[in-house]
Coordinates of C-alpha atoms in Angstrom, one line a residue:
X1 CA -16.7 -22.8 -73.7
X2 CA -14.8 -23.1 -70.4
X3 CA -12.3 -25.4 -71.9
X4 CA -10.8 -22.0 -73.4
X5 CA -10.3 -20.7 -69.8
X6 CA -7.2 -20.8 -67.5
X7 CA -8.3 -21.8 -64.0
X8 CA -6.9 -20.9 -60.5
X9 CA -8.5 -21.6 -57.5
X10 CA -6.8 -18.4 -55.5
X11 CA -9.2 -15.6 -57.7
X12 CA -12.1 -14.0 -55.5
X13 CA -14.1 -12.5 -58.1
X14 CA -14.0 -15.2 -60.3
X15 CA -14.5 -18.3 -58.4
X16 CA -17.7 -18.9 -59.2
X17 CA -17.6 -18.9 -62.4
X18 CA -15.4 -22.4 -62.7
X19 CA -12.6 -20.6 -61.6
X20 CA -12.5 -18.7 -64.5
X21 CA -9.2 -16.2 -64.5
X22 CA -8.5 -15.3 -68.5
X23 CA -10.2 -14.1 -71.3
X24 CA -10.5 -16.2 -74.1
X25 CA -10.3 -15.1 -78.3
X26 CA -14.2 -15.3 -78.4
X27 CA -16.3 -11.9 -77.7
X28 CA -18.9 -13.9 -76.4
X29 CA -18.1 -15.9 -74.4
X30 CA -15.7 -12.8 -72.4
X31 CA -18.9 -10.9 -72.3
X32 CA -21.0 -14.0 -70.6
X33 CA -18.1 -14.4 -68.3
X34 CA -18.1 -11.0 -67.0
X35 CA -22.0 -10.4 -66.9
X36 CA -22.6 -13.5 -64.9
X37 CA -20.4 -12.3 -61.8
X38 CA -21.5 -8.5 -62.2
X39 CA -25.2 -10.2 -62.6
X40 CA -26.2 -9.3 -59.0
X41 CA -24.8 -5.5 -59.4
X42 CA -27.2 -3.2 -60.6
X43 CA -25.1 -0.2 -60.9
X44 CA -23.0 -1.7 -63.6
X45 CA -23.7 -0.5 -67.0
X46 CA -22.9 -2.6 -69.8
X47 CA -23.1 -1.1 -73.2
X48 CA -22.4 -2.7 -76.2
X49 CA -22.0 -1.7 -79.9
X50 CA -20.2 -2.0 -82.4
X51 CA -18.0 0.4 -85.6
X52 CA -19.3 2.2 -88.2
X53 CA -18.3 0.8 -91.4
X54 CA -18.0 -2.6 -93.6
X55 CA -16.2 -4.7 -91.2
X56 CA -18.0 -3.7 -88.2
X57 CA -16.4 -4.7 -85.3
X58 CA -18.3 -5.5 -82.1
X59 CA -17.2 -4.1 -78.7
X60 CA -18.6 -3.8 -75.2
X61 CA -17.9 -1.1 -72.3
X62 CA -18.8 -2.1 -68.7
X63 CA -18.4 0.8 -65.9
X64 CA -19.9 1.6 -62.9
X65 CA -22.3 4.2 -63.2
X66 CA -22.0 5.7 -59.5
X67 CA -18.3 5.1 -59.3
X68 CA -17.2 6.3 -62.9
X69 CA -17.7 9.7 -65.0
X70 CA -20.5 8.9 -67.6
X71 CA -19.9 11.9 -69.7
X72 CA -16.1 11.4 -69.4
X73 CA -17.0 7.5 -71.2
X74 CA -19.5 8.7 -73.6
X75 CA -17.2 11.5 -75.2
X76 CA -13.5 9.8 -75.0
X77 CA -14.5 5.6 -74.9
X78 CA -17.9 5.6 -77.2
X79 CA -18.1 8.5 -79.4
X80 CA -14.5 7.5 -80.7
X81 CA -14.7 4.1 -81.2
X82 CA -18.3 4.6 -83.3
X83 CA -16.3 6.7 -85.6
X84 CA -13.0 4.4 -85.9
X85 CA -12.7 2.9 -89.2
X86 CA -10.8 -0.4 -87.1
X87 CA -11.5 -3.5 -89.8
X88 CA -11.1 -6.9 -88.5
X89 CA -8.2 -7.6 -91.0
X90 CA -6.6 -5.5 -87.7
X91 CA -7.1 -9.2 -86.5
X92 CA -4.9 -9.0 -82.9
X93 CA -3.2 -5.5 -83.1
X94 CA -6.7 -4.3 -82.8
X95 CA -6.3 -3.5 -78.9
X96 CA -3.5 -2.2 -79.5
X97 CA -4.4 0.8 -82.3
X98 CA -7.3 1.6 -80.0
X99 CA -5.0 2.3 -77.2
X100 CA -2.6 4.4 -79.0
X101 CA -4.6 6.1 -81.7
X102 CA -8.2 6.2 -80.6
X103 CA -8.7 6.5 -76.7
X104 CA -7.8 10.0 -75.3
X105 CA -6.7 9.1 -72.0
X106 CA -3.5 8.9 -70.4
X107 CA -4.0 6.2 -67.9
X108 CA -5.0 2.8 -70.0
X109 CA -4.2 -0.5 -69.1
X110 CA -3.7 -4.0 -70.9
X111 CA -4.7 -7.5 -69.2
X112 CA -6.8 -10.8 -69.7
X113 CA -6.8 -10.9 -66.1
X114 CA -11.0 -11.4 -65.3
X115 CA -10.5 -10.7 -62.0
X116 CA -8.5 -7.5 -62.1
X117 CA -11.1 -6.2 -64.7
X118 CA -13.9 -7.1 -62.2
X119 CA -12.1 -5.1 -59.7
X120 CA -11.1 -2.2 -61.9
X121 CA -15.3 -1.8 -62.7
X122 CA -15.9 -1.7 -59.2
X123 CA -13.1 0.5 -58.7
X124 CA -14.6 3.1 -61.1
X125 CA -12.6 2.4 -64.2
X126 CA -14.1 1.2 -67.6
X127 CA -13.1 -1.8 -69.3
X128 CA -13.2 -1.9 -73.0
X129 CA -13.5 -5.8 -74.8
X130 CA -13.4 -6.3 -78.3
X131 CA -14.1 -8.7 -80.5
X132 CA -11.2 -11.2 -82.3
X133 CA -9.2 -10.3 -78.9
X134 CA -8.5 -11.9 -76.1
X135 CA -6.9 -8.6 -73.9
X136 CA -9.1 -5.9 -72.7
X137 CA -8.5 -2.2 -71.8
X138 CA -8.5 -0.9 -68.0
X139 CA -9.4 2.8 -68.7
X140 CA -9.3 5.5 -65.9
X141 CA -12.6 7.2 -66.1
X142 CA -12.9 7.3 -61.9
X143 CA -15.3 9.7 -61.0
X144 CA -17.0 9.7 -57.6
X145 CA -17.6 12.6 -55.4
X146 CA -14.7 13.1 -52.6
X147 CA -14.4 15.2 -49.6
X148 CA -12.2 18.3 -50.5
X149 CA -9.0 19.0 -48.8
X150 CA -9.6 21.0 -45.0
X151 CA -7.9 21.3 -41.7
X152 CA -7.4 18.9 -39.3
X153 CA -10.0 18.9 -36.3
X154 CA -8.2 16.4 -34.2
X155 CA -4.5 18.0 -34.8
X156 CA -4.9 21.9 -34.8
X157 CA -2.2 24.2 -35.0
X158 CA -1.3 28.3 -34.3
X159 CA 1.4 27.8 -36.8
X160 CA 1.9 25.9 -39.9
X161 CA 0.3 24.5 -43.1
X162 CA -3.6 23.6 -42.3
X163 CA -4.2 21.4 -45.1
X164 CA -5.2 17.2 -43.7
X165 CA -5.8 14.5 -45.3
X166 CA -8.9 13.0 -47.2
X167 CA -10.3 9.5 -47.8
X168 CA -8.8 9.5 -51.2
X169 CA -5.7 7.5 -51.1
X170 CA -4.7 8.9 -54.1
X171 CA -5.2 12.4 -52.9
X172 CA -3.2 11.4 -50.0
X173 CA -0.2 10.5 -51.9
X174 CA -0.5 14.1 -54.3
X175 CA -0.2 16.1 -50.5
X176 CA 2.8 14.1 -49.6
X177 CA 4.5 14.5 -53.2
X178 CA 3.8 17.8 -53.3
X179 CA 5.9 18.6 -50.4
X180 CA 8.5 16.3 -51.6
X181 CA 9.7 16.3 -55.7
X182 CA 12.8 14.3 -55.3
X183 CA 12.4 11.1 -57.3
X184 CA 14.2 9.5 -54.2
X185 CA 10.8 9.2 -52.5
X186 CA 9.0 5.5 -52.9
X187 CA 5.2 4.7 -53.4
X188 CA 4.3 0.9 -53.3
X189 CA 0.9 0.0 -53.9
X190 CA -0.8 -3.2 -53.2
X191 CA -4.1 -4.7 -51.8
X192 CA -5.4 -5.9 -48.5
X193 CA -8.8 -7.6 -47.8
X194 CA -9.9 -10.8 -48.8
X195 CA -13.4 -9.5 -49.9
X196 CA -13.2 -5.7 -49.7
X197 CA -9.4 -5.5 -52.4
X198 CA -8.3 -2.3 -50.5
X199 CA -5.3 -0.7 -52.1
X200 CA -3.1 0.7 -49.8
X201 CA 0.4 2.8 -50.2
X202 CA 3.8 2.2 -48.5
X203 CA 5.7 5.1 -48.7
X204 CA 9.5 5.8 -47.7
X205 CA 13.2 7.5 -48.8
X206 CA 14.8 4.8 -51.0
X207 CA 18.1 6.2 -49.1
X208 CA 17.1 6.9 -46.1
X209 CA 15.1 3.5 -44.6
X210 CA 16.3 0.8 -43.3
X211 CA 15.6 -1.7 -45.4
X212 CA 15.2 -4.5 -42.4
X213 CA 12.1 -2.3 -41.2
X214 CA 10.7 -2.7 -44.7
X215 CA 11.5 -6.3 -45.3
X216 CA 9.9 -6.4 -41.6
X217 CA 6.9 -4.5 -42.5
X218 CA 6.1 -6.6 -45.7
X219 CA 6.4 -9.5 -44.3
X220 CA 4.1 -8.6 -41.4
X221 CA 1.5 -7.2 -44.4
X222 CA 1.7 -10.6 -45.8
X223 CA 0.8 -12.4 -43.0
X224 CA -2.7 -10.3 -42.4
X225 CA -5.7 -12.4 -43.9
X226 CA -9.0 -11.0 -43.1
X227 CA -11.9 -10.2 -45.4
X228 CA -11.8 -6.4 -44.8
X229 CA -9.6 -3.3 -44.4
X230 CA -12.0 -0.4 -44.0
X231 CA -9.2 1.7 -41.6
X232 CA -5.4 1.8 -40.7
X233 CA -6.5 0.8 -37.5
X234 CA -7.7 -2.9 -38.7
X235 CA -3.6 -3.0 -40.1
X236 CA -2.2 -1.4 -36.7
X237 CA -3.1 -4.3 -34.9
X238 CA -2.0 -7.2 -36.7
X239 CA 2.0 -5.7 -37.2
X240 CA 2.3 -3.4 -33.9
X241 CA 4.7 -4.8 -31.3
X242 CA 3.7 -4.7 -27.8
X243 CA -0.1 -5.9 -28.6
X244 CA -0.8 -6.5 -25.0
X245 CA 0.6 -2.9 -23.9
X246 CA -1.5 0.3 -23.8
X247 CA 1.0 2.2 -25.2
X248 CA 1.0 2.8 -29.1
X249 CA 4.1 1.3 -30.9
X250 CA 3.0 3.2 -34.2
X251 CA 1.9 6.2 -34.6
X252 CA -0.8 7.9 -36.7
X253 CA -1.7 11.6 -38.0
X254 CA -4.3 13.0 -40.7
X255 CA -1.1 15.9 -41.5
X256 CA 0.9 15.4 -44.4
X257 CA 3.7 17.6 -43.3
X258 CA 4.1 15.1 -40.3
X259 CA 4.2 12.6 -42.2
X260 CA 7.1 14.1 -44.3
X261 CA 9.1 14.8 -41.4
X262 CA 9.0 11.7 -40.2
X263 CA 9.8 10.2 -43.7
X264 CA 12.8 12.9 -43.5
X265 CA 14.1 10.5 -40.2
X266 CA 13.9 7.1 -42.3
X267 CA 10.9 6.1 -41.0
X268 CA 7.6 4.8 -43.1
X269 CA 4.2 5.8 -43.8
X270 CA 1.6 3.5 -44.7
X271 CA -1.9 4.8 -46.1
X272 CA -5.2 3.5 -46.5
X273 CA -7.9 4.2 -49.4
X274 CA -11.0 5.3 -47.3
X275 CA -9.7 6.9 -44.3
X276 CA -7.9 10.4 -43.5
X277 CA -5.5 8.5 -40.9
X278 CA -2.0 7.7 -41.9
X279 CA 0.0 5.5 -39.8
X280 CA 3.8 5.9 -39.3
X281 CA 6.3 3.3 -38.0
X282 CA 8.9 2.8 -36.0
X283 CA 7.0 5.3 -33.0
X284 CA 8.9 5.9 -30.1
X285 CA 7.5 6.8 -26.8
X286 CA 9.0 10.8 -26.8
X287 CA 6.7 11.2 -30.4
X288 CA 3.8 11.4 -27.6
X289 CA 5.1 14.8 -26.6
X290 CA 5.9 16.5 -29.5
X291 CA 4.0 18.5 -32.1
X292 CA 5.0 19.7 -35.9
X293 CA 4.1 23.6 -34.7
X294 CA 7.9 22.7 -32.1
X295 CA 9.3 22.9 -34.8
X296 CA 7.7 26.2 -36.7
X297 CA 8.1 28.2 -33.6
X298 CA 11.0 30.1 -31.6
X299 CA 13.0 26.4 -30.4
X300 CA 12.6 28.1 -26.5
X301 CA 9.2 28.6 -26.8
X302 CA 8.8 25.0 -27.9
X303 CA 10.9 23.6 -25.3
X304 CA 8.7 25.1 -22.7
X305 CA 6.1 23.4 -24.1
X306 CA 7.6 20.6 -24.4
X307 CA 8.0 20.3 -21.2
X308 CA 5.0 21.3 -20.3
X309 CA 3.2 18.2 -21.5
X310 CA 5.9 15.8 -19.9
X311 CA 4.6 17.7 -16.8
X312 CA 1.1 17.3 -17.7
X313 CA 2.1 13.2 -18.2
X314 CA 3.2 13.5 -14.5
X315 CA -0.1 15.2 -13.3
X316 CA -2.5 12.9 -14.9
X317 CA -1.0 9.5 -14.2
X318 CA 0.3 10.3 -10.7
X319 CA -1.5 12.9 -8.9
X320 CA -4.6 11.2 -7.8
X321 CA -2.7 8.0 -6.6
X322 CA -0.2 10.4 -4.4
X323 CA -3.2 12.4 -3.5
X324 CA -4.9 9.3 -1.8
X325 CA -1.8 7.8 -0.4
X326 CA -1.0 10.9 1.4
X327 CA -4.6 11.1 2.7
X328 CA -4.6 7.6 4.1
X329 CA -1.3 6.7 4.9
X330 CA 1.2 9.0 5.2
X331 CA -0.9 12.4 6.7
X332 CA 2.5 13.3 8.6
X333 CA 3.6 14.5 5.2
X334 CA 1.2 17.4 4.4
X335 CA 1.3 20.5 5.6
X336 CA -0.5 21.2 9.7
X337 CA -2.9 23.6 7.6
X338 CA -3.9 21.8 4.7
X339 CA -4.5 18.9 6.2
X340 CA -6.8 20.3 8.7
X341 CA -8.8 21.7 5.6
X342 CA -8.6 18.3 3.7
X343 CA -10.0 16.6 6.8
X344 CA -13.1 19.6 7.7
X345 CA -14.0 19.0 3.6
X346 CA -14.2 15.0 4.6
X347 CA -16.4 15.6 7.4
X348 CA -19.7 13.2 6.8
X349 CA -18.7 11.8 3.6
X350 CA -19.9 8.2 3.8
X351 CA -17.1 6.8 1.2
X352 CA -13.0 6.3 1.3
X353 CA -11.1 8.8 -1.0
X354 CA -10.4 6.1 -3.1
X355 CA -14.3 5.6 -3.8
X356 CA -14.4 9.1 -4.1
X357 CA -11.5 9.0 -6.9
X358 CA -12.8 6.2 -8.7
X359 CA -16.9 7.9 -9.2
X360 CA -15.3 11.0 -10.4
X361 CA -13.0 9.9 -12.8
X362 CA -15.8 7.5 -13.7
X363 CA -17.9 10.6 -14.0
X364 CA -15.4 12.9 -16.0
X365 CA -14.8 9.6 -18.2
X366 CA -18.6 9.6 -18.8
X367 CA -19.1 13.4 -19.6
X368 CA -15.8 13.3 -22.0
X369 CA -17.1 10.2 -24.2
X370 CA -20.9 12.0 -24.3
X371 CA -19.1 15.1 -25.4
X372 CA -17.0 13.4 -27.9
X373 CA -20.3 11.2 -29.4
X374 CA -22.6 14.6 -29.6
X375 CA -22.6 16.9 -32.0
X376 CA -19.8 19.9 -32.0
X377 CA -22.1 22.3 -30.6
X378 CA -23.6 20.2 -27.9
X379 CA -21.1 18.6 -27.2
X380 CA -18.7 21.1 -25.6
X381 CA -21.2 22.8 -23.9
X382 CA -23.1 19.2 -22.4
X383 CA -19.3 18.6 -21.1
X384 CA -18.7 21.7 -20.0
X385 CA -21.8 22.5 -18.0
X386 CA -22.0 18.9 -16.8
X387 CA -18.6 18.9 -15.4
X388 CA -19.3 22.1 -13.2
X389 CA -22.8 20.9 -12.4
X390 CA -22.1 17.1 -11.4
X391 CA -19.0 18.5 -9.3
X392 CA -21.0 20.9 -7.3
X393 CA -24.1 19.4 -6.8
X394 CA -21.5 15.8 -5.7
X395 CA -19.8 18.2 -3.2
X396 CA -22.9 20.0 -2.1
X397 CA -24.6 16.3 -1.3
X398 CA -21.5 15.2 0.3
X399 CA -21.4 12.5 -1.5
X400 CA -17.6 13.6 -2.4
X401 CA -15.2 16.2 -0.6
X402 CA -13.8 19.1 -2.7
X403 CA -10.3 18.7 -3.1
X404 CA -11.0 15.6 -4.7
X405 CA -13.1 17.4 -7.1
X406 CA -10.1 19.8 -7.7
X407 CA -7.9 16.5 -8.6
X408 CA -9.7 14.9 -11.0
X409 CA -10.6 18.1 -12.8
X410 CA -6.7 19.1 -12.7
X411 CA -5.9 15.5 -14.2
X412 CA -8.9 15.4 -16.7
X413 CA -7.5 18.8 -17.7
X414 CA -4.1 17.6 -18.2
X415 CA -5.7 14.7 -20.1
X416 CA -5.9 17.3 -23.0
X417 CA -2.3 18.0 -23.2
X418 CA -1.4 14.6 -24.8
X419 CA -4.2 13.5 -26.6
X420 CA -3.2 11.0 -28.0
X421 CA -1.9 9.0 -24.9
X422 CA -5.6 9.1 -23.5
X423 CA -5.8 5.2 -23.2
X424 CA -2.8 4.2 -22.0
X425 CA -3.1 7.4 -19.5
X426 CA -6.6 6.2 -18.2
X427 CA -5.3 2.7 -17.3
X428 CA -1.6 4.2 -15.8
X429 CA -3.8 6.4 -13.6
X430 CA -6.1 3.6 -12.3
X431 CA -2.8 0.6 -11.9
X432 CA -1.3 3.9 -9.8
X433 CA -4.4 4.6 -7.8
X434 CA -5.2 0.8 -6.3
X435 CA -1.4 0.6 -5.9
X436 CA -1.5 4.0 -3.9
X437 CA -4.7 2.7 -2.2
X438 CA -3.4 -0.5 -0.8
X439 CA 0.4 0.4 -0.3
X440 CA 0.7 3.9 0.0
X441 CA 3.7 5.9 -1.9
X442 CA 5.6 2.2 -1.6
X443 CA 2.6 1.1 -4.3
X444 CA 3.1 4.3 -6.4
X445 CA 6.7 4.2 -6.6
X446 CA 6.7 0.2 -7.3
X447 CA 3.9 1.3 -9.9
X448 CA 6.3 3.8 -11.7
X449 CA 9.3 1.3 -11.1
X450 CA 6.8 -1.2 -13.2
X451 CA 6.5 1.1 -15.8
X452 CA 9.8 1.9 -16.7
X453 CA 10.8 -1.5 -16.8
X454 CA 7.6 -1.9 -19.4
X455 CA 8.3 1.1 -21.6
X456 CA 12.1 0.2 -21.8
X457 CA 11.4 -3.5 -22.3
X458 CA 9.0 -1.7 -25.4
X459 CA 10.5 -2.3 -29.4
X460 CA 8.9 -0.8 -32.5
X461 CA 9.9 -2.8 -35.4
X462 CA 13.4 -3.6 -33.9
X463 CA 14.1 0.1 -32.7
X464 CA 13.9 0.7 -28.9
X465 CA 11.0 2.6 -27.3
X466 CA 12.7 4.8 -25.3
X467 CA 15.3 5.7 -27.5
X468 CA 17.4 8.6 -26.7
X469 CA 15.7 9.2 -23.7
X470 CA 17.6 8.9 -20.9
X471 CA 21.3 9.4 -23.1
X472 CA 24.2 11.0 -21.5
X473 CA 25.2 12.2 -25.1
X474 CA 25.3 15.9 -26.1
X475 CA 23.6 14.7 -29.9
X476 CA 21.1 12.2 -28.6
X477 CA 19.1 14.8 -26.6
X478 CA 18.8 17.0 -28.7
X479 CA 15.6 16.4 -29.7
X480 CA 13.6 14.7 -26.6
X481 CA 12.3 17.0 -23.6
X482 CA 13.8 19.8 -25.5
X483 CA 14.5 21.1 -28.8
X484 CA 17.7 22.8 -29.8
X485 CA 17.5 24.8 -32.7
X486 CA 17.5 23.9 -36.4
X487 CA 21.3 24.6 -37.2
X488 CA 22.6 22.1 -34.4
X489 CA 20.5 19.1 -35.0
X490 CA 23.1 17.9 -37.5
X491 CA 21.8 14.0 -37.4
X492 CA 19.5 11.6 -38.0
X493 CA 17.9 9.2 -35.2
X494 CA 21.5 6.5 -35.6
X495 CA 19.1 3.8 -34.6
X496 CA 16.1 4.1 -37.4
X497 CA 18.6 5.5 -40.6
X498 CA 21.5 3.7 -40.9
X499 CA 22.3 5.0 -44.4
X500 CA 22.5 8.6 -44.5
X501 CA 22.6 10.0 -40.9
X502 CA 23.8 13.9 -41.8
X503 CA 20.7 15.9 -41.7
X504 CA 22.4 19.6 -42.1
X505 CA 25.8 20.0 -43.3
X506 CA 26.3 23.4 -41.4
X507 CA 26.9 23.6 -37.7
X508 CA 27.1 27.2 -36.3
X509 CA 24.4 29.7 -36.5
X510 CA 24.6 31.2 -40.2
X511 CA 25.3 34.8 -38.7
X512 CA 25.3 37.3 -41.4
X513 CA 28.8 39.3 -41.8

């Protein structure tokens, strides 16, 4: 019987089986084929029947029963086919006349391939095989339960659309397309995962990428080979750049009008089936500071805030490490008053300030995670209430002083700001502190010297990291610690589209006359 088989030793599903890969002319022998390597599944249904009249024809369904949409099959697949009057004179058009005059689906699919009918069962489609041919049908009849659409709880806005997405990729890819209906915009599918077949999306403007970024990105996809891709994060770190670096060189959102507005720049989204996290690439360093509600609101009130969280960067890397390099080397620089205060508040604590920095950042790093890992409810208060209790009850002890207290909670607070920088602001803060601790301000400022020469050393996918930032050019700046309004950001970023750079024709205010 396998003598009628193609083999190919690169199959998953199949191998097995002697490698089988095709079906064959004989009913039989497709329907031992495909029971033997479902054999240990017991959610697969396999029913088998045959037509109602002289010639009757035998045929064989095979769905998952918690994946696909029983009634769907039993109405539309079954019911029809019982009531066909197909003879076997049809002899190998008979695939073919049930796809196009019996099946009332829109979504059907020819192949012989054995393993992309395994993975279409297990997928939650239904494959029909009939007898005298050797191609089956691939039938959409998915049906699982799926979280609906709701907001975001890591990215809330004031202002804007509140819709995130799900762990439907396919969902996924309706919330983009609805936002976008020019045919310009590009889906390609494929599959990741030795063992687990994850489809995944890469989505872009045909006119607007670079297509060395995309030839970049495939290439990188092609060398991943692991046996499962259950998040973007699993993909993220076989094609970032910089793997070594804290900092992120691509970014990720669960909002599909972020993602749009990236694609609007020539940039490219890649999603995941299973996960609400879309990843974005190239990312660029300034993408830490801004927000899709900058551009929804008045473009002064968004610079301000802008700002604001390039201050708050500031604060939470830097002000404990100047804090304890003032206190232990350089006390000539503060203020007669304050530090006579700083030094009473020391009085009888038994450790250095940079002990004292280290256990309560330790301390604020413990209650954060705890509030993070407990439930909603619990969790903010626990933090909350922990935070106010550990901090007096450290000062009250003396195992700490109280300005330090008033440090760490100022940079733990600042933390919030940028969320998404957390990492690569925890270890910043601690490379700036035992710099500070050892050299003084001469550590700190070698510590930020360090840093820029890192970040601006920094590529994502061939673009530079700090892009823009830095420019002496009226155009370039536009959109980095500030945000000009909508009418004069004319272009693109000239670095990621090379194609079509104009973003808006007009460029004065549209005053009405």
């Amino acid at each position: 019987m396998f003598g009628l088989f193609k083999k190919n030793k690169n199959k998953s599903h199949t191998k097995q089986i002697d490698n089988i890969t095709n079906l064959s002319d004989s009913f039989d022998d497709n329907l031992r084929v495909l029971k033997q390597i479902l054999k240990n599944d017991e959610t697969t249904i396999i029913r088998e029947f045959s037509t109602q009249n002289q010639e009757d024809i035998k045929a064989c369904v095979i769905f998952n029963q918690s994946l696909a949409n029983i009634e769907s099959i039993n109405e539309n697949v079954i019911l029809p086919l019982l009531k066909s009057n197909l003879g076997k004179d049809n002899g190998k058009k008979i695939i073919d006349l049930i796809s196009s005059k019996i099946l009332n689906y829109g979504i059907i699919e020819k192949t012989s391939d054995v393993d992309k009918l395994i993975g279409a069962v297990l997928y939650g489609d239904t494959i029909l095989i009939v007898e005298n041919s050797k191609t089956a049908l691939i039938i959409n009849t998915k049906g699982w339960k799926m979280r609906s659409i709701t907001e975001s709880v890591n990215e809330q806005t004031v202002r804007g659309p509140r819709e995130a997405f799900t762990e439907s990729i396919m969902i996924n890819v309706s919330l983009i397309r609805r936002k976008v209906t020019n045919p310009d915009m590009t889906f390609k599918f494929r599959q990741m995962g030795k063992r687990t077949h994850t489809k995944i999306c890469i989505c872009y403007f045909e006119s607007l990428v670079n297509p060395k970024i995309v030839n970049e990105l495939n290439k990188r996809l092609d060398d991943i080979n692991i046996d499962a891709i259950l998040e973007t994060g699993y993909i993220e770190e076989f094609i970032r750049d910089e793997p070594l670096s804290p900092f992120a060189t691509i970014g990720n959102t669960e909002r599909p009008d972020k993602v749009v507005a990236n694609l609007l720049e020539g940039r490219i989204a890649l999603l995941v089936d299973g996960t609400p996290v879309v990843i974005m690439l190239p990312f660029l360093f300034m993408e830490y500071f801004q927000v899709p509600e900058d551009y929804y609101s008045n473009f002064i009130y968004a610079t301000m805030n802008r700002l604001l969280r390039y201050t708050a960067f500031f604060i939470s890397t830097s002000l404990p490490a100047i804090y304890v390099a003032l206190t232990t080397f350089h006390q000539e620089m503060i203020p007669t008053p304050l530090i006579l205060s700083i030094s009473a508040s020391r009085d009888g604590r038994p450790f250095p300030t940079i002990v004292e920095a280290l256990i309560m950042l330790l301390a604020f790093e413990i209650l954060r995670e705890g509030g993070v890992r407990l439930p909603t409810s619990i969790g903010t208060t626990i933090s909350f209430v922990g935070a106010v209790v550990l901090g007096e009850a450290a000062v009250t002890a003396k195992l700490v002083s109280a300005p330090i207290v008033i440090i760490i909670a100022l940079t733990g607070i600042t933390n919030f700001l940028i969320p998404k920088m957390l990492a690569a602001l925890n270890i910043v803060r601690l490379v700036f502190l035992f710099l500070s601790a050892f050299l003084g301000l001469y550590g700190y400022v070698f510590g930020v010297i360090g840093l820029f020469i890192h970040l601006y050393s920094m590529k994502s996918f061939g673009i530079p990291y700090m892009l823009d930032i830095g420019s002496l050019q009226t155009q370039d700046i536009k959109d980095t610690a500030i945000r000009v309004p909508w009418w004069v950001m004319n272009y693109r970023p000239k670095l990621i589209n090379k194609l079509d750079r104009i973003r808006e024709r007009q460029s004065s205010h549209p005053v009405k006359k």
